[in-house]
PDB file of C-alpha atoms and ligand atoms in Angstrom:
ATOM      1  CA  MET A   1      89.159  86.200 112.929  1.00 48.00           C
ATOM      2  CA  SER A   2      89.460  89.578 114.688  1.00 53.00           C
ATOM      3  CA  SER A   3      90.193  89.668 118.438  1.00 56.00           C
ATOM      4  CA  PRO A   4      87.286  90.334 120.801  1.00 61.00           C
ATOM      5  CA  LYS A   5      87.282  93.845 122.304  1.00 92.00           C
ATOM      6  CA  PHE A   6      87.829  92.478 125.781  1.00 97.00           C
ATOM      7  CA  SER A   7      87.689  88.997 127.289  1.00 97.00           C
ATOM      8  CA  LEU A   8      87.073  87.432 130.675  1.00 98.00           C
ATOM      9  CA  ILE A   9      86.957  83.826 131.870  1.00 98.00           C
ATOM     10  CA  VAL A  10      86.502  82.663 135.482  1.00 98.00           C
ATOM     11  CA  HIS A  11      86.323  79.368 137.362  1.00 98.00           C
ATOM     12  CA  GLY A  12      85.190  78.064 140.723  1.00 97.00           C
ATOM     13  CA  GLY A  13      87.113  74.820 140.666  1.00 96.00           C
ATOM     14  CA  ALA A  14      87.035  71.419 138.979  1.00 93.00           C
ATOM     15  CA  TRP A  15      85.240  69.008 141.296  1.00 86.00           C
ATOM     16  CA  ASP A  16      82.391  66.534 141.385  1.00 85.00           C
ATOM     17  CA  ILE A  17      79.767  69.197 141.866  1.00 89.00           C
ATOM     18  CA  PRO A  18      76.610  67.727 143.413  1.00 87.00           C
ATOM     19  CA  ALA A  19      73.354  68.648 141.670  1.00 90.00           C
ATOM     20  CA  ALA A  20      72.219  70.587 144.738  1.00 89.00           C
ATOM     21  CA  ALA A  21      75.260  72.884 144.492  1.00 90.00           C
ATOM     22  CA  ILE A  22      74.985  73.685 140.794  1.00 94.00           C
ATOM     23  CA  PRO A  23      72.625  76.684 141.135  1.00 96.00           C
ATOM     24  CA  ASP A  24      74.975  78.309 143.673  1.00 95.00           C
ATOM     25  CA  CYS A  25      77.983  77.623 141.449  1.00 96.00           C
ATOM     26  CA  ARG A  26      76.267  79.133 138.431  1.00 97.00           C
ATOM     27  CA  ALA A  27      75.173  82.189 140.401  1.00 98.00           C
ATOM     28  CA  GLY A  28      78.704  82.707 141.734  1.00 97.00           C
ATOM     29  CA  ILE A  29      80.258  82.412 138.291  1.00 98.00           C
ATOM     30  CA  ARG A  30      77.681  84.823 136.851  1.00 98.00           C
ATOM     31  CA  HIS A  31      78.276  87.411 139.574  1.00 98.00           C
ATOM     32  CA  ALA A  32      82.037  87.187 139.055  1.00 98.00           C
ATOM     33  CA  LEU A  33      81.653  87.657 135.293  1.00 98.00           C
ATOM     34  CA  GLU A  34      79.347  90.622 135.838  1.00 97.00           C
ATOM     35  CA  ALA A  35      81.779  92.268 138.254  1.00 98.00           C
ATOM     36  CA  GLY A  36      84.633  91.914 135.773  1.00 98.00           C
ATOM     37  CA  ARG A  37      82.588  92.877 132.720  1.00 97.00           C
ATOM     38  CA  GLU A  38      81.365  96.073 134.361  1.00 97.00           C
ATOM     39  CA  ILE A  39      85.000  97.196 134.575  1.00 98.00           C
ATOM     40  CA  LEU A  40      86.157  95.951 131.176  1.00 97.00           C
ATOM     41  CA  ALA A  41      83.150  97.450 129.378  1.00 96.00           C
ATOM     42  CA  ARG A  42      84.139 100.964 130.440  1.00 97.00           C
ATOM     43  CA  ASP A  43      87.656 100.371 129.152  1.00 97.00           C
ATOM     44  CA  GLY A  44      88.913  99.519 132.631  1.00 98.00           C
ATOM     45  CA  ALA A  45      92.064  97.563 133.343  1.00 98.00           C
ATOM     46  CA  ALA A  46      92.334  93.779 133.240  1.00 98.00           C
ATOM     47  CA  MET A  47      94.021  94.013 136.658  1.00 98.00           C
ATOM     48  CA  ASP A  48      90.926  95.662 138.166  1.00 98.00           C
ATOM     49  CA  ALA A  49      88.541  93.254 136.424  1.00 98.00           C
ATOM     50  CA  VAL A  50      90.374  90.155 137.607  1.00 98.00           C
ATOM     51  CA  GLU A  51      90.642  91.450 141.155  1.00 98.00           C
ATOM     52  CA  ALA A  52      86.919  92.303 141.223  1.00 98.00           C
ATOM     53  CA  ALA A  53      85.920  88.891 139.852  1.00 98.00           C
ATOM     54  CA  ILE A  54      88.091  87.045 142.370  1.00 98.00           C
ATOM     55  CA  ILE A  55      86.751  89.097 145.294  1.00 98.00           C
ATOM     56  CA  VAL A  56      83.219  88.016 144.353  1.00 98.00           C
ATOM     57  CA  LEU A  57      84.321  84.376 144.376  1.00 98.00           C
ATOM     58  CA  GLU A  58      86.332  84.726 147.620  1.00 98.00           C
ATOM     59  CA  ASP A  59      83.276  86.216 149.331  1.00 98.00           C
ATOM     60  CA  ASP A  60      80.981  83.458 148.014  1.00 97.00           C
ATOM     61  CA  ILE A  61      80.917  80.553 150.483  1.00 96.00           C
ATOM     62  CA  THR A  62      80.162  78.113 147.666  1.00 94.00           C
ATOM     63  CA  PHE A  63      83.844  78.051 146.770  1.00 95.00           C
ATOM     64  CA  ASP A  64      87.039  77.039 148.549  1.00 95.00           C
ATOM     65  CA  ALA A  65      88.569  80.504 148.740  1.00 97.00           C
ATOM     66  CA  GLY A  66      88.279  83.401 151.170  1.00 98.00           C
ATOM     67  CA  THR A  67      85.255  83.062 153.448  1.00 97.00           C
ATOM     68  CA  GLY A  68      83.984  79.475 153.598  1.00 96.00           C
ATOM     69  CA  ALA A  69      87.298  77.847 152.687  1.00 96.00           C
ATOM     70  CA  HIS A  70      88.260  74.449 154.068  1.00 94.00           C
ATOM     71  CA  LEU A  71      89.815  74.271 157.524  1.00 95.00           C
ATOM     72  CA  ASN A  72      93.280  72.856 157.998  1.00 95.00           C
ATOM     73  CA  ARG A  73      94.182  70.084 160.442  1.00 93.00           C
ATOM     74  CA  ASP A  74      94.202  72.610 163.286  1.00 94.00           C
ATOM     75  CA  GLY A  75      90.742  73.931 162.419  1.00 95.00           C
ATOM     76  CA  ARG A  76      92.034  77.181 160.905  1.00 96.00           C
ATOM     77  CA  VAL A  77      91.571  78.698 157.463  1.00 98.00           C
ATOM     78  CA  GLN A  78      94.880  79.316 155.665  1.00 98.00           C
ATOM     79  CA  LEU A  79      94.556  81.069 152.325  1.00 98.00           C
ATOM     80  CA  ASP A  80      96.772  81.329 149.221  1.00 98.00           C
ATOM     81  CA  ALA A  81      96.419  83.691 146.240  1.00 98.00           C
ATOM     82  CA  ILE A  82      98.328  85.078 143.269  1.00 99.00           C
ATOM     83  CA  ILE A  83      97.847  87.699 140.571  1.00 99.00           C
ATOM     84  CA  MET A  84     100.158  87.986 137.535  1.00 98.00           C
ATOM     85  CA  GLU A  85     100.435  90.591 134.797  1.00 98.00           C
ATOM     86  CA  GLY A  86     101.362  89.464 131.294  1.00 98.00           C
ATOM     87  CA  ALA A  87     103.319  92.398 129.862  1.00 98.00           C
ATOM     88  CA  SER A  88     105.854  92.732 132.695  1.00 98.00           C
ATOM     89  CA  LEU A  89     105.634  89.127 133.994  1.00 98.00           C
ATOM     90  CA  LYS A  90     105.275  90.701 137.444  1.00 98.00           C
ATOM     91  CA  ALA A  91     103.337  88.738 140.046  1.00 98.00           C
ATOM     92  CA  GLY A  92     102.234  89.162 143.640  1.00 98.00           C
ATOM     93  CA  ALA A  93     101.417  86.151 145.775  1.00 98.00           C
ATOM     94  CA  VAL A  94     100.524  85.261 149.350  1.00 98.00           C
ATOM     95  CA  ALA A  95     100.454  81.907 151.099  1.00 98.00           C
ATOM     96  CA  ALA A  96      99.102  80.566 154.382  1.00 98.00           C
ATOM     97  CA  VAL A  97      97.503  83.819 155.507  1.00 98.00           C
ATOM     98  CA  GLU A  98      94.896  83.567 158.257  1.00 98.00           C
ATOM     99  CA  ARG A  99      93.738  87.135 158.839  1.00 98.00           C
ATOM    100  CA  ILE A 100      93.088  88.425 155.313  1.00 98.00           C
ATOM    101  CA  LYS A 101      89.494  88.478 154.111  1.00 98.00           C
ATOM    102  CA  ASN A 102      90.429  88.921 150.458  1.00 98.00           C
ATOM    103  CA  PRO A 103      93.912  87.541 149.806  1.00 98.00           C
ATOM    104  CA  ILE A 104      93.759  88.656 146.171  1.00 98.00           C
ATOM    105  CA  ARG A 105      93.842  92.291 147.346  1.00 98.00           C
ATOM    106  CA  LEU A 106      97.016  91.592 149.267  1.00 98.00           C
ATOM    107  CA  ALA A 107      98.529  89.709 146.324  1.00 99.00           C
ATOM    108  CA  ARG A 108      97.896  92.736 144.118  1.00 98.00           C
ATOM    109  CA  LYS A 109      99.401  95.066 146.701  1.00 98.00           C
ATOM    110  CA  ILE A 110     102.549  92.923 146.714  1.00 98.00           C
ATOM    111  CA  LEU A 111     102.693  93.004 142.899  1.00 98.00           C
ATOM    112  CA  GLU A 112     102.408  96.777 142.881  1.00 98.00           C
ATOM    113  CA  SER A 113     104.304  97.818 145.999  1.00 98.00           C
ATOM    114  CA  SER A 114     106.824  95.185 147.028  1.00 98.00           C
ATOM    115  CA  GLU A 115     110.279  94.332 145.775  1.00 98.00           C
ATOM    116  CA  HIS A 116     109.306  90.706 146.460  1.00 98.00           C
ATOM    117  CA  MET A 117     106.958  88.433 144.590  1.00 98.00           C
ATOM    118  CA  MET A 118     105.594  86.223 147.373  1.00 98.00           C
ATOM    119  CA  LEU A 119     105.039  86.631 151.105  1.00 98.00           C
ATOM    120  CA  THR A 120     103.773  84.014 153.531  1.00 98.00           C
ATOM    121  CA  GLY A 121     101.981  83.824 156.869  1.00 98.00           C
ATOM    122  CA  ALA A 122     102.905  86.417 159.474  1.00 98.00           C
ATOM    123  CA  GLY A 123     105.165  88.318 157.058  1.00 98.00           C
ATOM    124  CA  ALA A 124     102.367  88.682 154.529  1.00 98.00           C
ATOM    125  CA  GLU A 125     100.032  89.931 157.254  1.00 98.00           C
ATOM    126  CA  LEU A 126     102.647  92.425 158.448  1.00 98.00           C
ATOM    127  CA  PHE A 127     102.972  93.696 154.870  1.00 98.00           C
ATOM    128  CA  ALA A 128      99.177  94.040 154.751  1.00 98.00           C
ATOM    129  CA  GLN A 129      99.144  96.145 157.930  1.00 98.00           C
ATOM    130  CA  GLU A 130     101.962  98.353 156.662  1.00 98.00           C
ATOM    131  CA  ASN A 131     100.176  98.873 153.354  1.00 98.00           C
ATOM    132  CA  GLY A 132      96.648  99.736 154.416  1.00 97.00           C
ATOM    133  CA  ILE A 133      94.968  96.337 154.208  1.00 98.00           C
ATOM    134  CA  ALA A 134      93.043  95.608 157.396  1.00 97.00           C
ATOM    135  CA  LEU A 135      93.423  92.282 159.151  1.00 98.00           C
ATOM    136  CA  CYS A 136      90.269  90.350 159.940  1.00 98.00           C
ATOM    137  CA  ASP A 137      89.580  88.028 162.835  1.00 98.00           C
ATOM    138  CA  PRO A 138      90.379  84.477 161.652  1.00 98.00           C
ATOM    139  CA  SER A 139      86.925  83.366 162.834  1.00 97.00           C
ATOM    140  CA  GLU A 140      85.316  85.600 160.176  1.00 98.00           C
ATOM    141  CA  LEU A 141      86.584  83.214 157.492  1.00 98.00           C
ATOM    142  CA  VAL A 142      85.085  80.109 159.122  1.00 97.00           C
ATOM    143  CA  ILE A 143      81.548  79.040 158.261  1.00 96.00           C
ATOM    144  CA  GLU A 144      79.431  76.481 160.061  1.00 94.00           C
ATOM    145  CA  ARG A 145      79.414  74.010 157.132  1.00 91.00           C
ATOM    146  CA  GLU A 146      83.202  73.762 157.183  1.00 92.00           C
ATOM    147  CA  ARG A 147      83.441  73.709 160.964  1.00 93.00           C
ATOM    148  CA  ARG A 148      81.027  70.746 161.070  1.00 90.00           C
ATOM    149  CA  ALA A 149      82.937  68.962 158.293  1.00 88.00           C
ATOM    150  CA  TRP A 150      86.210  69.450 160.153  1.00 89.00           C
ATOM    151  CA  GLN A 151      84.605  68.108 163.337  1.00 89.00           C
ATOM    152  CA  ARG A 152      83.491  64.958 161.504  1.00 86.00           C
ATOM    153  CA  CYS A 153      86.994  64.487 160.114  1.00 82.00           C
ATOM    154  CA  ARG A 154      88.442  64.757 163.616  1.00 80.00           C
ATOM    155  CA  GLU A 155      86.010  62.186 164.970  1.00 82.00           C
ATOM    156  CA  GLY A 156      86.770  59.633 162.256  1.00 72.00           C
ATOM    157  CA  ASN A 157      88.802  59.387 159.094  1.00 68.00           C
ATOM    158  CA  HIS A 158      89.192  62.530 157.073  1.00 61.00           C
ATOM    159  CA  SER A 159      86.819  62.333 154.118  1.00 60.00           C
ATOM    160  CA  SER A 160      86.378  64.889 151.373  1.00 59.00           C
ATOM    161  CA  GLU A 161      82.682  64.056 151.171  1.00 61.00           C
ATOM    162  CA  PHE A 162      82.212  65.732 154.556  1.00 59.00           C
ATOM    163  CA  HIS A 163      83.405  68.907 152.902  1.00 61.00           C
ATOM    164  CA  PHE A 164      80.534  69.232 150.465  1.00 60.00           C
ATOM    165  CA  GLY A 165      82.626  67.292 147.935  1.00 54.00           C
ATOM    166  CA  HIS A 166      84.504  70.425 146.921  1.00 53.00           C
ATOM    167  CA  ASN A 167      88.064  69.494 147.601  1.00 57.00           C
ATOM    168  CA  HIS A 168      88.938  71.265 144.355  1.00 65.00           C
ATOM    169  CA  GLY A 169      86.911  74.477 144.754  1.00 86.00           C
ATOM    170  CA  THR A 170      89.753  76.887 144.029  1.00 96.00           C
ATOM    171  CA  VAL A 171      88.757  80.036 142.117  1.00 98.00           C
ATOM    172  CA  GLY A 172      90.446  81.841 139.239  1.00 98.00           C
ATOM    173  CA  ALA A 173      90.046  84.522 136.590  1.00 98.00           C
ATOM    174  CA  VAL A 174      91.817  85.690 133.443  1.00 98.00           C
ATOM    175  CA  ALA A 175      91.054  88.954 131.641  1.00 98.00           C
ATOM    176  CA  ARG A 176      92.254  90.784 128.549  1.00 98.00           C
ATOM    177  CA  ASP A 177      91.272  94.440 128.415  1.00 97.00           C
ATOM    178  CA  VAL A 178      90.695  96.732 125.420  1.00 97.00           C
ATOM    179  CA  GLN A 179      94.344  97.727 125.519  1.00 97.00           C
ATOM    180  CA  GLY A 180      95.344  94.079 125.167  1.00 97.00           C
ATOM    181  CA  ARG A 181      96.664  93.733 128.729  1.00 98.00           C
ATOM    182  CA  ILE A 182      96.376  90.198 130.108  1.00 98.00           C
ATOM    183  CA  VAL A 183      96.115  89.420 133.830  1.00 98.00           C
ATOM    184  CA  ALA A 184      95.518  86.049 135.512  1.00 98.00           C
ATOM    185  CA  ALA A 185      94.754  85.222 139.148  1.00 99.00           C
ATOM    186  CA  THR A 186      94.021  82.260 141.406  1.00 98.00           C
ATOM    187  CA  SER A 187      92.828  82.070 145.022  1.00 98.00           C
ATOM    188  CA  THR A 188      92.242  79.071 147.286  1.00 98.00           C
ATOM    189  CA  GLY A 189      91.802  77.662 150.747  1.00 97.00           C
ATOM    190  CA  GLY A 190      93.721  74.586 149.640  1.00 95.00           C
ATOM    191  CA  THR A 191      92.831  71.047 150.557  1.00 91.00           C
ATOM    192  CA  CYS A 192      90.618  70.164 153.497  1.00 87.00           C
ATOM    193  CA  CYS A 193      92.397  69.094 156.698  1.00 90.00           C
ATOM    194  CA  LYS A 194      95.767  69.993 155.138  1.00 93.00           C
ATOM    195  CA  PHE A 195      98.823  70.055 157.372  1.00 94.00           C
ATOM    196  CA  PRO A 196      99.321  73.571 158.821  1.00 97.00           C
ATOM    197  CA  GLY A 197     101.577  75.522 156.498  1.00 97.00           C
ATOM    198  CA  ARG A 198     100.879  73.328 153.476  1.00 97.00           C
ATOM    199  CA  VAL A 199     100.913  75.359 150.249  1.00 98.00           C
ATOM    200  CA  GLY A 200      99.661  73.944 146.957  1.00 97.00           C
ATOM    201  CA  ASP A 201      99.986  75.006 143.336  1.00 98.00           C
ATOM    202  CA  SER A 202      97.665  77.996 143.437  1.00 98.00           C
ATOM    203  CA  PRO A 203      99.990  80.831 144.552  1.00 98.00           C
ATOM    204  CA  LEU A 204     103.031  79.531 142.666  1.00 98.00           C
ATOM    205  CA  VAL A 205     104.029  81.249 139.426  1.00 98.00           C
ATOM    206  CA  GLY A 206     103.723  78.732 136.592  1.00 98.00           C
ATOM    207  CA  CYS A 207     101.848  76.134 138.638  1.00 98.00           C
ATOM    208  CA  GLY A 208      98.426  77.524 139.574  1.00 98.00           C
ATOM    209  CA  CYS A 209      98.691  80.693 137.506  1.00 98.00           C
ATOM    210  CA  TYR A 210     100.659  82.299 134.702  1.00 99.00           C
ATOM    211  CA  ALA A 211     100.321  85.332 132.435  1.00 98.00           C
ATOM    212  CA  ASP A 212     102.490  86.297 129.486  1.00 98.00           C
ATOM    213  CA  ALA A 213     101.325  88.888 126.975  1.00 98.00           C
ATOM    214  CA  GLU A 214     103.137  86.933 124.260  1.00 98.00           C
ATOM    215  CA  ALA A 215     101.220  83.726 125.047  1.00 98.00           C
ATOM    216  CA  GLY A 216      98.105  84.214 127.210  1.00 98.00           C
ATOM    217  CA  GLY A 217      96.845  83.894 130.785  1.00 98.00           C
ATOM    218  CA  ILE A 218      96.039  80.727 132.728  1.00 98.00           C
ATOM    219  CA  SER A 219      94.455  79.768 136.072  1.00 98.00           C
ATOM    220  CA  CYS A 220      94.455  76.157 137.298  1.00 98.00           C
ATOM    221  CA  THR A 221      92.431  74.124 139.782  1.00 97.00           C
ATOM    222  CA  GLY A 222      92.758  70.643 141.174  1.00 95.00           C
ATOM    223  CA  HIS A 223      95.120  68.645 143.314  1.00 93.00           C
ATOM    224  CA  GLY A 224      97.995  70.994 144.030  1.00 95.00           C
ATOM    225  CA  GLU A 225     100.618  68.346 144.666  1.00 95.00           C
ATOM    226  CA  ALA A 226      99.949  66.967 141.160  1.00 96.00           C
ATOM    227  CA  ILE A 227      99.681  70.303 139.346  1.00 97.00           C
ATOM    228  CA  MET A 228     103.039  71.366 140.784  1.00 98.00           C
ATOM    229  CA  LYS A 229     104.672  68.249 139.304  1.00 98.00           C
ATOM    230  CA  ILE A 230     103.829  69.272 135.754  1.00 98.00           C
ATOM    231  CA  VAL A 231     103.999  73.075 136.274  1.00 98.00           C
ATOM    232  CA  MET A 232     100.671  73.165 134.511  1.00 98.00           C
ATOM    233  CA  ALA A 233     100.041  76.882 133.964  1.00 98.00           C
ATOM    234  CA  LYS A 234     103.474  77.428 132.423  1.00 98.00           C
ATOM    235  CA  MET A 235     102.979  74.351 130.271  1.00 98.00           C
ATOM    236  CA  ALA A 236      99.791  75.882 128.877  1.00 98.00           C
ATOM    237  CA  ALA A 237     101.574  79.198 128.245  1.00 98.00           C
ATOM    238  CA  ASP A 238     104.387  77.436 126.396  1.00 98.00           C
ATOM    239  CA  LEU A 239     101.909  75.571 124.204  1.00 98.00           C
ATOM    240  CA  LEU A 240     100.130  78.836 123.378  1.00 98.00           C
ATOM    241  CA  ARG A 241     103.444  80.559 122.684  1.00 98.00           C
ATOM    242  CA  ASN A 242     104.296  77.793 120.236  1.00 98.00           C
ATOM    243  CA  GLY A 243     101.058  78.286 118.330  1.00 97.00           C
ATOM    244  CA  ALA A 244      98.671  75.748 119.829  1.00 98.00           C
ATOM    245  CA  ALA A 245      94.983  76.618 119.581  1.00 98.00           C
ATOM    246  CA  PRO A 246      93.524  77.559 122.993  1.00 98.00           C
ATOM    247  CA  GLN A 247      91.389  74.434 123.397  1.00 98.00           C
ATOM    248  CA  ALA A 248      94.182  72.140 122.235  1.00 98.00           C
ATOM    249  CA  ALA A 249      96.557  73.691 124.770  1.00 98.00           C
ATOM    250  CA  ALA A 250      94.079  73.276 127.627  1.00 98.00           C
ATOM    251  CA  ASP A 251      93.276  69.677 126.645  1.00 98.00           C
ATOM    252  CA  GLU A 252      96.938  68.710 126.410  1.00 98.00           C
ATOM    253  CA  CYS A 253      97.649  70.009 129.918  1.00 98.00           C
ATOM    254  CA  VAL A 254      94.815  68.023 131.486  1.00 98.00           C
ATOM    255  CA  GLN A 255      95.871  64.945 129.522  1.00 98.00           C
ATOM    256  CA  LEU A 256      99.387  65.212 130.915  1.00 98.00           C
ATOM    257  CA  LEU A 257      98.029  65.767 134.434  1.00 98.00           C
ATOM    258  CA  ALA A 258      96.013  62.552 134.128  1.00 97.00           C
ATOM    259  CA  ASN A 259      98.735  60.502 132.441  1.00 98.00           C
ATOM    260  CA  ARG A 260     101.740  61.558 134.535  1.00 98.00           C
ATOM    261  CA  THR A 261     100.145  62.113 137.939  1.00 96.00           C
ATOM    262  CA  GLN A 262      96.918  60.057 137.782  1.00 95.00           C
ATOM    263  CA  SER A 263      95.267  63.068 139.361  1.00 94.00           C
ATOM    264  CA  THR A 264      92.389  65.405 138.649  1.00 93.00           C
ATOM    265  CA  GLY A 265      92.039  69.067 137.911  1.00 95.00           C
ATOM    266  CA  GLY A 266      91.423  71.614 135.250  1.00 97.00           C
ATOM    267  CA  LEU A 267      92.336  75.018 133.900  1.00 98.00           C
ATOM    268  CA  ILE A 268      90.930  78.065 132.191  1.00 98.00           C
ATOM    269  CA  LEU A 269      92.860  80.262 129.790  1.00 98.00           C
ATOM    270  CA  LEU A 270      92.766  83.126 127.332  1.00 98.00           C
ATOM    271  CA  ASP A 271      95.247  83.183 124.500  1.00 98.00           C
ATOM    272  CA  ARG A 272      97.008  86.464 123.721  1.00 98.00           C
ATOM    273  CA  SER A 273      94.103  87.467 121.452  1.00 97.00           C
ATOM    274  CA  GLY A 274      91.577  86.823 124.209  1.00 97.00           C
ATOM    275  CA  ARG A 275      90.157  83.536 122.932  1.00 97.00           C
ATOM    276  CA  PRO A 276      88.907  81.398 125.885  1.00 97.00           C
ATOM    277  CA  ALA A 277      89.292  77.691 126.577  1.00 98.00           C
ATOM    278  CA  ALA A 278      88.666  75.381 129.521  1.00 98.00           C
ATOM    279  CA  ALA A 279      89.483  71.731 130.204  1.00 98.00           C
ATOM    280  CA  PHE A 280      89.102  69.381 133.177  1.00 97.00           C
ATOM    281  CA  ASN A 281      89.028  65.662 133.970  1.00 96.00           C
ATOM    282  CA  THR A 282      86.574  65.823 136.876  1.00 93.00           C
ATOM    283  CA  SER A 283      82.856  65.396 136.237  1.00 92.00           C
ATOM    284  CA  SER A 284      82.502  69.170 136.036  1.00 94.00           C
ATOM    285  CA  MET A 285      84.251  72.481 136.507  1.00 96.00           C
ATOM    286  CA  ALA A 286      82.380  75.589 137.567  1.00 97.00           C
ATOM    287  CA  HIS A 287      83.389  78.156 134.970  1.00 98.00           C
ATOM    288  CA  GLY A 288      82.134  80.759 132.557  1.00 98.00           C
ATOM    289  CA  TYR A 289      83.266  83.355 130.063  1.00 98.00           C
ATOM    290  CA  LEU A 290      82.025  86.349 128.122  1.00 97.00           C
ATOM    291  CA  GLU A 291      80.942  85.585 124.574  1.00 91.00           C
ATOM    292  CA  PRO A 292      81.943  88.081 121.844  1.00 85.00           C
ATOM    293  CA  ASP A 293      78.263  89.128 121.502  1.00 84.00           C
ATOM    294  CA  GLY A 294      78.172  90.162 125.176  1.00 82.00           C
ATOM    295  CA  SER A 295      76.272  87.157 126.478  1.00 90.00           C
ATOM    296  CA  VAL A 296      77.768  84.807 129.048  1.00 95.00           C
ATOM    297  CA  PHE A 297      78.571  81.116 128.806  1.00 98.00           C
ATOM    298  CA  ILE A 298      78.305  79.308 132.163  1.00 98.00           C
ATOM    299  CA  SER A 299      78.942  75.638 132.991  1.00 96.00           C
ATOM    300  CA  PRO A 300      77.769  73.312 134.461  1.00 96.00           C
TER     301      PRO A 300
HETATM  302  N1  LIG B   1      94.728  73.623 143.797  1.00 65.07           N
HETATM  303  C1  LIG B   1      94.580  74.057 145.116  1.00 65.07           C
HETATM  304  C2  LIG B   1      95.433  73.382 146.084  1.00 65.07           C
HETATM  305  O1  LIG B   1      95.781  72.224 145.899  1.00 65.07           O
HETATM  306  O2  LIG B   1      95.783  73.978 147.077  1.00 65.07           O
END
């Protein structure tokens, strides 16, 4: 089978999505796919398409990334993000930033302009200021739904159901452009009521994200402390490198996550030819991809 001209797959997290939230999830996934497709269809770069798709999802309060992310124990949003390029294996990542509206922009700036691969907290924000990315007021990232949920957690026991059920609402995207370049990215607010400074799988190379032009690109979602244990994104890349079919690779990763960590999550991927696959062991995962005929597949 010939490779598709270009490919794009995105996700908005693997979680028990309540029926009332499904229309918003589907709309967010569609908008992200449209933003990426618009770039890929004019022979644009996978890097630009992935960044554009993630920005849509970070700005959409449905998901646990950017604006509308969960609050940590101190009532603050702390964001993590990564972007990785498959030909060079270069990545840029940020963790625990509080004054960056779109952490994926900063992650890309680090990939392109820093000798380092990952910056955290105040250092990441200093790098942003020195490289033309404006800081926002931390309050701009906080929405009333999450502030109320945090308040309820403070008054009683922390409960993920207060947080709209979307403890796993991380976002991600993987694209392959007409030149065959593969880029993957992941962005998250992490877990609700997390300890200040906690960082999960999402911004870690090989855990929440991986891209290798010789294998494919992967973005993960789910319980970070479990995904880190099995280095899930790199596992998927290794399976693809060794010839596994895309769906088989995705399924095997989620199986291992369940068997070895008794935890939940999911992943999306493109193999090096651009063939998509997705797997999860939650009741659903908000995700979608471009079909070869130009239409979009969206689930749930
Ligand atoms: N997978 C997102 C997190 O655990 O932070």
